[in-house]
Amino acid sequence: MDLDAFVTEHGAEWNRLQVLAGRRRRKLTAAEVDYIVRLETGVINRAVYQTAVLYDPAVDGEFERANQAFRDILAAGLSLGGTVTGEHGVGKIKQEWLAREIGPVGMRVHRAIKAALDPANLFNPGSMFSMS
C-alpha cells in the first residue's frame, strides 16, 4: 500500500486550541481517514497543529474524503480567527485559503511586496499566490 497525504499547518490562539482540536478530530473521524497530528507550541500568540491527512490513492473515494477533511480542518481554523499556515508557508494547495484568511487588501499588499522584491517573478512562480 502506497499512502499519500494532504499535509497542513493550521492554528488558533491558545484560548481556542481545545475547540479547534475537537473540530479537527470530529472532521477527521467523520471522513474515515487516518491522520497524524503534531502540536507546535513554540509560536508566541497561537498554537499551530501540523496535520497529515493520509489516504491511499488506490482506494475508491479515499482521496475525496481526505481532501474534504483537509478543507474542513482549514475552515475550522479560520472560523476561530486562526490561520491556515504557520512558518512553512502556503505553497499551491492552500492558495485559496490564504486569500480567505487575509482578504483582498492583504493579497494586494502581498503582491506588491513580491513585485518589489522579485520583479521578474523568478522565485517560486505560482506558489503562494498568482501575481494577477
XYZ file of C-alpha atoms in Angstrom, residues 29-100:
72
model
C -13.246 10.858 12.268
C -16.267 11.569 10.066
C -14.105 11.348 6.932
C -12.911 7.884 7.993
C -9.290 8.623 7.086
C -6.095 8.046 9.006
C -4.125 11.027 10.188
C -1.129 12.184 12.171
C -1.218 15.347 14.284
C 1.643 17.245 15.884
C 1.163 20.297 18.105
C 3.786 23.005 17.791
C 3.965 25.156 20.887
C 6.837 27.493 20.044
C 4.640 30.162 18.483
C 4.152 33.283 20.596
C 0.428 34.068 20.449
C -1.019 30.899 18.989
C -0.580 27.198 18.726
C -0.076 25.529 15.382
C -1.097 21.980 14.557
C 0.686 20.123 11.815
C -1.688 17.535 10.421
C -1.132 14.883 7.772
C -4.396 13.518 6.377
C -3.434 10.149 4.913
C -5.087 8.402 2.005
C -4.488 5.529 -0.358
C -4.975 6.715 -3.962
C -5.863 3.152 -4.971
C -8.897 3.064 -2.654
C -12.064 4.383 -4.285
C -13.238 7.664 -2.701
C -10.402 7.963 -0.209
C -8.724 10.907 -1.982
C -12.025 12.814 -1.993
C -12.676 12.101 1.697
C -9.134 13.131 2.651
C -9.348 16.298 0.555
C -12.656 17.252 2.162
C -11.261 16.598 5.649
C -8.233 18.772 4.793
C -10.543 21.600 3.677
C -12.763 21.198 6.747
C -9.729 21.471 9.043
C -8.618 24.722 7.399
C -12.157 26.113 7.583
C -12.332 25.242 11.288
C -9.145 27.196 11.969
C -10.376 30.255 10.073
C -13.779 30.126 11.788
C -11.954 30.573 15.107
C -9.935 33.542 13.884
C -6.910 31.321 13.334
C -4.564 30.757 10.457
C -4.192 28.258 7.634
C -0.425 28.289 7.869
C 2.474 28.558 10.244
C 6.089 29.037 9.353
C 6.110 26.538 6.474
C 4.104 28.611 4.023
C 1.186 28.258 1.673
C 2.506 26.637 -1.492
C -0.032 25.864 -4.189
C -2.551 23.731 -2.355
C -3.610 26.422 0.139
C -3.673 29.483 -2.148
C -7.433 29.946 -1.942
C -7.234 29.616 1.833
C -4.630 32.377 2.153
C -6.945 34.668 0.177
C -9.811 33.806 2.543
